[in-house]
């Protein structure tokens, strides 16, 4: 009898996209051209200062027909949705759910993109992009 994996790997690709605040316009162009029913989910990890009160999800929503949401701890990732990391947070994924953590570093090099991409690959295996 085959054993079932405890990891709830999604049946659709989850795409991790990282960048700084300066990558906003590239993200805007990308999501303008992304179809609303691609069958993929997108998680955007941006380096934003905690005091930088920029509503990235709201601003990007104008460029996409997919729902764009700021991530909430425990949120289940769904296909044809875009999730944005909140400022001042690190984020991982486990069993297809987004996990928010206090930023591991407030000064120096912030590794939130690396942390999420590693978490994504460990959780989703061949469905991680």
Coordinates of N, CA, C and O in Angstrom, one line a residue:
X1 N 0.8 -1.2 0.0 CA 0.0 0.0 0.0 C 0.9 1.2 0.0 O 1.8 1.4 0.8
X2 N 0.7 2.1 -0.9 CA 1.5 3.4 -1.0 C 1.2 4.3 0.1 O 0.0 4.5 0.5
X3 N 2.2 5.0 0.6 CA 1.9 6.0 1.7 C 1.7 7.3 1.0 O 2.3 7.7 0.0
X4 N 0.8 8.1 1.6 CA 0.5 9.4 1.1 C 1.4 10.4 1.7 O 1.7 10.4 2.9
X5 N 1.9 11.3 0.9 CA 2.8 12.4 1.3 C 2.0 13.4 2.2 O 0.8 13.7 2.0
X6 N 2.6 13.8 3.3 CA 2.0 14.8 4.2 C 2.0 16.2 3.5 O 1.2 17.1 3.9
X7 N 2.8 16.4 2.5 CA 2.9 17.7 1.8 C 1.7 17.8 0.8 O 1.5 17.0 -0.1
X8 N 0.9 18.8 0.9 CA -0.2 19.1 0.0 C 0.3 19.9 -1.1 O 0.0 21.1 -1.2
X9 N 0.9 19.3 -2.1 CA 1.4 19.9 -3.3 C 0.2 20.3 -4.1 O -0.7 19.6 -4.3
X10 N 0.3 21.6 -4.6 CA -0.8 22.0 -5.5 C -0.9 21.3 -6.8 O 0.1 20.7 -7.2
X11 N -2.0 21.4 -7.4 CA -2.2 20.7 -8.8 C -1.9 21.8 -9.9 O -2.0 21.5 -11.0
X12 N -1.4 23.0 -9.5 CA -1.1 24.0 -10.4 C 0.2 24.6 -10.1 O 0.6 24.6 -8.9
X13 N 0.9 25.2 -11.0 CA 2.2 25.9 -10.7 C 2.0 27.1 -9.8 O 1.0 27.9 -10.0
X14 N 2.9 27.3 -8.9 CA 2.9 28.5 -8.1 C 4.2 29.3 -8.4 O 5.3 28.7 -8.3
X15 N 4.1 30.5 -9.0 CA 5.2 31.2 -9.5 C 5.6 32.3 -8.4 O 4.8 33.1 -8.0
X16 N 6.9 32.2 -8.0 CA 7.4 33.2 -7.0 C 8.2 34.2 -7.8 O 9.0 33.9 -8.7
X17 N 7.8 35.5 -7.6 CA 8.5 36.6 -8.3 C 9.0 37.6 -7.2 O 8.3 38.0 -6.3
X18 N 10.3 37.9 -7.3 CA 11.0 38.7 -6.3 C 11.5 40.0 -7.0 O 11.8 40.0 -8.2
X19 N 11.5 41.1 -6.2 CA 12.0 42.3 -6.7 C 12.0 43.4 -5.6 O 11.5 43.2 -4.5
X20 N 12.6 44.5 -5.9 CA 12.6 45.7 -5.0 C 11.4 46.6 -5.4 O 10.7 46.3 -6.3
X21 N 11.3 47.7 -4.7 CA 10.2 48.6 -5.0 C 10.4 49.1 -6.4 O 9.4 49.4 -7.1
X22 N 11.6 49.2 -6.9 CA 11.9 49.6 -8.3 C 11.3 48.7 -9.4 O 11.3 49.0 -10.5
X23 N 10.9 47.5 -9.0 CA 10.4 46.5 -10.0 C 8.9 46.6 -10.2 O 8.4 45.9 -11.0
X24 N 8.3 47.6 -9.5 CA 6.9 47.8 -9.6 C 6.4 47.9 -11.1 O 5.5 47.2 -11.5
X25 N 7.1 48.7 -11.9 CA 6.6 49.0 -13.3 C 6.8 47.7 -14.1 O 5.9 47.4 -15.0
X26 N 7.8 46.9 -13.9 CA 7.9 45.6 -14.6 C 6.8 44.7 -14.2 O 6.3 44.0 -15.1
X27 N 6.5 44.7 -12.9 CA 5.3 43.8 -12.5 C 4.0 44.3 -13.1 O 3.2 43.4 -13.6
X28 N 3.9 45.6 -13.2 CA 2.7 46.1 -13.8 C 2.5 45.7 -15.3 O 1.5 45.2 -15.7
X29 N 3.6 45.8 -16.0 CA 3.6 45.3 -17.4 C 3.4 43.8 -17.5 O 2.6 43.3 -18.4
X30 N 4.0 43.0 -16.6 CA 3.8 41.6 -16.7 C 2.4 41.2 -16.4 O 1.8 40.4 -17.2
X31 N 1.8 41.8 -15.4 CA 0.4 41.4 -15.1 C -0.6 42.0 -16.1 O -1.7 41.4 -16.3
X32 N -0.3 43.0 -16.8 CA -1.1 43.5 -17.8 C -1.3 42.5 -18.9 O -2.4 42.4 -19.5
X33 N -0.3 41.8 -19.2 CA -0.3 40.8 -20.3 C -0.6 39.4 -19.9 O -0.7 38.5 -20.7
X34 N -0.7 39.1 -18.6 CA -1.0 37.8 -18.1 C -2.5 37.5 -18.2 O -3.3 38.3 -17.7
X35 N -2.9 36.4 -18.8 CA -4.3 36.1 -18.9 C -4.9 35.8 -17.5 O -4.2 35.3 -16.6
X36 N -6.2 36.1 -17.4 CA -6.8 35.9 -16.1 C -7.0 34.4 -15.7 O -7.3 34.1 -14.6
X37 N -6.9 33.5 -16.7 CA -7.2 32.1 -16.4 C -6.0 31.3 -16.9 O -6.1 30.3 -17.6
X38 N -4.8 31.6 -16.4 CA -3.6 30.9 -16.8 C -3.4 29.6 -16.1 O -2.6 28.8 -16.5
X39 N -4.2 29.4 -15.0 CA -4.1 28.1 -14.3 C -2.9 28.2 -13.3 O -2.5 27.1 -12.7
X40 N -2.3 29.3 -13.1 CA -1.1 29.5 -12.2 C -1.5 30.5 -11.1 O -2.3 31.3 -11.3
X41 N -0.7 30.4 -10.0 CA -0.8 31.3 -9.0 C 0.5 32.1 -8.9 O 1.6 31.5 -9.3
X42 N 0.5 33.3 -8.5 CA 1.7 34.2 -8.4 C 1.8 34.7 -7.0 O 0.9 35.3 -6.5
X43 N 3.0 34.7 -6.5 CA 3.4 35.2 -5.2 C 4.5 36.2 -5.4 O 5.6 35.8 -5.9
X44 N 4.2 37.5 -5.1 CA 5.2 38.6 -5.3 C 5.8 38.9 -4.0 O 5.1 39.3 -3.0
X45 N 7.1 38.8 -4.0 CA 7.9 39.2 -2.8 C 8.7 40.4 -3.2 O 9.6 40.4 -4.0
X46 N 8.4 41.6 -2.6 CA 9.1 42.8 -2.8 C 9.8 43.3 -1.6 O 9.2 43.1 -0.5
X47 N 10.9 43.9 -1.7 CA 11.6 44.5 -0.6 C 11.0 45.9 -0.4 O 11.2 46.8 -1.2
X48 N 10.2 46.0 0.6 CA 9.6 47.3 0.9 C 9.9 47.6 2.4 O 9.9 46.8 3.2
X49 N 10.2 48.9 2.6 CA 10.5 49.3 4.0 C 9.2 49.2 4.8 O 8.1 49.5 4.3
X50 N 9.2 48.8 6.0 CA 8.0 48.6 6.9 C 7.2 49.9 7.0 O 6.0 49.9 7.1
X51 N 7.9 51.1 6.9 CA 7.2 52.3 7.0 C 6.7 52.9 5.7 O 6.1 53.9 5.6
X52 N 7.1 52.1 4.6 CA 6.7 52.5 3.3 C 5.3 52.1 3.1 O 5.0 50.9 2.9
X53 N 4.3 53.0 3.2 CA 2.9 52.6 3.2 C 2.4 52.6 1.7 O 1.4 53.3 1.4
X54 N 2.9 51.7 0.9 CA 2.5 51.5 -0.5 C 1.5 50.4 -0.6 O 1.9 49.2 -0.2
X55 N 0.4 50.6 -1.1 CA -0.6 49.5 -1.3 C -0.3 48.8 -2.7 O -1.0 49.1 -3.7
X56 N 0.7 47.9 -2.7 CA 1.1 47.3 -3.9 C -0.1 46.5 -4.5 O -0.3 46.6 -5.7
X57 N -0.8 45.8 -3.7 CA -1.9 44.9 -4.2 C -2.9 45.8 -4.9 O -3.4 45.5 -6.0
X58 N -3.3 46.9 -4.3 CA -4.3 47.8 -4.8 C -3.8 48.5 -6.1 O -4.6 48.6 -7.1
X59 N -2.6 48.9 -6.1 CA -2.0 49.5 -7.3 C -1.9 48.5 -8.5 O -2.2 48.8 -9.6
X60 N -1.4 47.3 -8.2 CA -1.3 46.3 -9.3 C -2.6 45.8 -9.8 O -2.7 45.4 -10.9
X61 N -3.7 45.9 -8.9 CA -5.0 45.4 -9.3 C -5.5 46.1 -10.6 O -6.2 45.5 -11.4
X62 N -5.1 47.3 -10.8 CA -5.4 48.1 -11.9 C -4.9 47.5 -13.2 O -5.3 47.9 -14.3
X63 N -3.8 46.7 -13.1 CA -3.1 46.1 -14.2 C -3.5 44.7 -14.5 O -2.9 44.1 -15.4
X64 N -4.4 44.1 -13.8 CA -4.7 42.7 -13.9 C -6.2 42.4 -13.8 O -6.8 43.0 -13.0
X65 N -6.6 41.4 -14.5 CA -8.0 40.9 -14.3 C -8.0 39.8 -13.3 O -9.1 39.4 -12.8
X66 N -6.9 39.3 -12.8 CA -6.8 38.3 -11.7 C -7.0 39.0 -10.4 O -6.5 40.2 -10.3
X67 N -7.6 38.4 -9.4 CA -7.6 39.0 -8.1 C -6.2 39.1 -7.5 O -5.4 38.2 -7.6
X68 N -5.9 40.3 -7.0 CA -4.6 40.6 -6.4 C -4.8 40.9 -4.9 O -5.6 41.9 -4.6
X69 N -4.2 40.2 -4.0 CA -4.5 40.3 -2.6 C -3.2 40.5 -1.8 O -2.2 39.8 -2.2
X70 N -3.2 41.3 -0.8 CA -2.0 41.3 0.1 C -2.2 40.0 1.0 O -3.3 39.7 1.4
X71 N -1.1 39.3 1.1 CA -1.1 38.0 1.8 C -1.5 38.2 3.3 O -1.1 39.1 3.9
X72 N -2.2 37.2 3.8 CA -2.6 37.1 5.2 C -2.1 35.7 5.7 O -2.1 34.7 4.9
X73 N -1.7 35.7 6.9 CA -1.1 34.5 7.5 C -2.2 33.3 7.4 O -3.3 33.5 7.8
X74 N -1.8 32.2 6.8 CA -2.6 31.0 6.7 C -3.5 31.0 5.4 O -4.2 30.1 5.2
X75 N -3.3 32.0 4.6 CA -4.1 32.1 3.4 C -3.7 31.0 2.4 O -2.6 30.7 2.2
X76 N -4.7 30.3 1.9 CA -4.5 29.2 0.9 C -4.3 29.8 -0.4 O -5.1 30.6 -0.9
X77 N -3.3 29.3 -1.1 CA -2.9 29.8 -2.5 C -3.9 29.2 -3.5 O -4.0 27.9 -3.5
X78 N -4.5 30.0 -4.3 CA -5.4 29.5 -5.3 C -4.9 29.9 -6.7 O -4.3 30.9 -6.9
X79 N -5.2 29.0 -7.7 CA -4.8 29.3 -9.1 C -5.5 30.6 -9.5 O -6.6 30.9 -9.0
X80 N -4.9 31.3 -10.5 CA -5.4 32.5 -11.1 C -5.6 33.6 -10.1 O -6.5 34.4 -10.2
X81 N -4.7 33.7 -9.1 CA -4.7 34.7 -8.1 C -3.3 35.2 -7.9 O -2.3 34.5 -8.2
X82 N -3.1 36.4 -7.5 CA -1.8 37.0 -7.2 C -1.8 37.4 -5.7 O -2.7 38.0 -5.2
X83 N -0.7 37.1 -5.0 CA -0.5 37.4 -3.6 C 0.7 38.3 -3.4 O 1.8 38.0 -4.0
X84 N 0.6 39.3 -2.6 CA 1.7 40.3 -2.4 C 2.1 40.2 -0.9 O 1.2 40.2 0.0
X85 N 3.4 40.1 -0.7 CA 3.9 40.1 0.7 C 3.6 41.5 1.3 O 3.8 42.5 0.7
X86 N 3.2 41.5 2.6 CA 3.0 42.8 3.2 C 4.4 43.4 3.6 O 5.4 42.7 3.8
X87 N 4.5 44.7 3.7 CA 5.8 45.4 4.1 C 6.2 44.9 5.5 O 5.3 44.6 6.4
X88 N 7.5 44.7 5.7 CA 8.0 44.4 7.0 C 7.8 42.9 7.4 O 8.0 42.6 8.6
X89 N 7.5 42.1 6.5 CA 7.3 40.7 6.8 C 8.2 39.8 6.0 O 8.7 40.2 4.9
X90 N 8.4 38.6 6.5 CA 9.0 37.5 5.7 C 7.8 36.6 5.4 O 6.8 36.6 6.2
X91 N 7.9 35.8 4.4 CA 6.8 34.9 4.1 C 7.3 33.5 3.6 O 8.3 33.5 2.9
X92 N 6.7 32.5 4.0 CA 7.0 31.1 3.6 C 5.7 30.5 3.1 O 4.6 31.1 3.1
X93 N 5.8 29.3 2.7 CA 4.6 28.5 2.3 C 4.7 27.1 2.8 O 5.8 26.5 2.8
X94 N 3.6 26.6 3.3 CA 3.6 25.2 3.8 C 2.2 24.6 3.6 O 1.2 25.2 3.9
X95 N 2.2 23.5 2.9 CA 1.0 22.8 2.5 C 0.1 23.7 1.7 O -1.2 23.7 1.9
X96 N 0.7 24.6 0.9 CA -0.1 25.5 0.0 C -0.7 26.7 0.7 O -1.4 27.4 0.1
X97 N -0.3 26.9 1.9 CA -0.8 28.1 2.7 C 0.4 29.0 2.9 O 1.5 28.6 3.3
X98 N 0.1 30.3 2.8 CA 1.1 31.4 3.0 C 1.3 31.6 4.5 O 0.3 31.7 5.2
X99 N 2.5 31.7 5.0 CA 2.8 31.9 6.4 C 3.6 33.2 6.5 O 4.6 33.4 5.9
X100 N 3.1 34.1 7.3 CA 3.8 35.4 7.5 C 4.5 35.4 8.8 O 4.0 34.8 9.8
X101 N 5.7 35.9 8.8 CA 6.6 36.0 9.9 C 7.1 37.4 10.1 O 7.2 38.2 9.1
X102 N 7.4 37.8 11.3 CA 8.1 39.1 11.5 C 9.4 39.1 10.7 O 10.1 38.0 10.6
X103 N 9.8 40.2 10.1 CA 11.0 40.3 9.3 C 12.2 39.8 10.1 O 12.3 40.2 11.3
X104 N 13.0 38.9 9.6 CA 14.1 38.3 10.3 C 15.2 39.4 10.5 O 16.0 39.3 11.5
X105 N 15.3 40.4 9.6 CA 16.3 41.4 9.8 C 15.7 42.8 9.5 O 15.0 42.9 8.4
X106 N 15.9 43.7 10.3 CA 15.4 45.0 10.0 C 16.5 45.9 9.4 O 16.3 46.9 8.8
X107 N 17.8 45.5 9.7 CA 18.9 46.3 9.1 C 19.8 45.3 8.3 O 19.8 44.1 8.5
X108 N 20.5 45.9 7.3 CA 21.4 45.0 6.5 C 20.6 44.3 5.4 O 19.5 44.7 5.0
X109 N 21.3 43.3 4.9 CA 20.7 42.6 3.8 C 19.4 41.8 4.2 O 19.5 41.0 5.2
X110 N 18.3 42.0 3.5 CA 17.1 41.4 3.9 C 16.9 40.2 2.8 O 16.9 40.5 1.6
X111 N 16.7 39.0 3.3 CA 16.7 37.8 2.5 C 15.3 37.3 2.2 O 15.1 36.1 2.1
X112 N 14.3 38.1 2.2 CA 12.9 37.7 2.2 C 12.6 36.9 0.9 O 11.8 36.0 0.8
X113 N 13.2 37.4 -0.2 CA 13.0 36.7 -1.5 C 13.6 35.3 -1.5 O 12.9 34.3 -1.8
X114 N 14.8 35.2 -1.0 CA 15.5 33.9 -0.9 C 14.7 33.0 0.0 O 14.5 31.8 -0.4
X115 N 14.3 33.5 1.1 CA 13.6 32.7 2.1 C 12.3 32.1 1.4 O 12.0 30.9 1.6
X116 N 11.5 33.0 0.8 CA 10.3 32.5 0.2 C 10.5 31.5 -0.9 O 9.9 30.4 -1.0
X117 N 11.5 31.7 -1.8 CA 11.7 30.8 -2.9 C 12.2 29.4 -2.4 O 11.8 28.4 -3.0
X118 N 13.0 29.4 -1.4 CA 13.4 28.1 -0.8 C 12.2 27.4 -0.2 O 12.0 26.2 -0.4
X119 N 11.4 28.1 0.5 CA 10.2 27.6 1.1 C 9.3 27.0 0.0 O 8.7 25.9 0.1
X120 N 9.1 27.8 -1.0 CA 8.2 27.4 -2.2 C 8.8 26.1 -2.8 O 8.0 25.1 -3.0
X121 N 10.1 26.0 -3.0 CA 10.6 24.8 -3.7 C 10.5 23.6 -2.8 O 10.2 22.5 -3.2
X122 N 10.6 23.7 -1.5 CA 10.5 22.6 -0.5 C 9.0 22.2 -0.4 O 8.8 21.0 -0.2
X123 N 8.1 23.1 -0.5 CA 6.7 22.8 -0.3 C 6.1 22.2 -1.6 O 5.2 21.3 -1.5
X124 N 6.4 22.8 -2.7 CA 5.7 22.5 -4.0 C 6.4 21.6 -5.0 O 5.9 21.3 -6.0
X125 N 7.7 21.4 -4.7 CA 8.5 20.6 -5.6 C 8.5 21.0 -7.1 O 8.8 22.1 -7.4
X126 N 7.9 20.1 -7.9 CA 7.9 20.4 -9.4 C 6.8 21.4 -9.8 O 6.7 21.7 -10.9
X127 N 6.0 21.8 -8.9 CA 5.0 22.8 -9.2 C 5.5 24.2 -8.8 O 4.8 25.2 -8.9
X128 N 6.7 24.4 -8.3 CA 7.3 25.6 -7.9 C 8.1 26.2 -9.1 O 8.8 25.5 -9.8
X129 N 7.8 27.5 -9.4 CA 8.5 28.2 -10.5 C 9.1 29.5 -9.9 O 8.4 30.2 -9.2

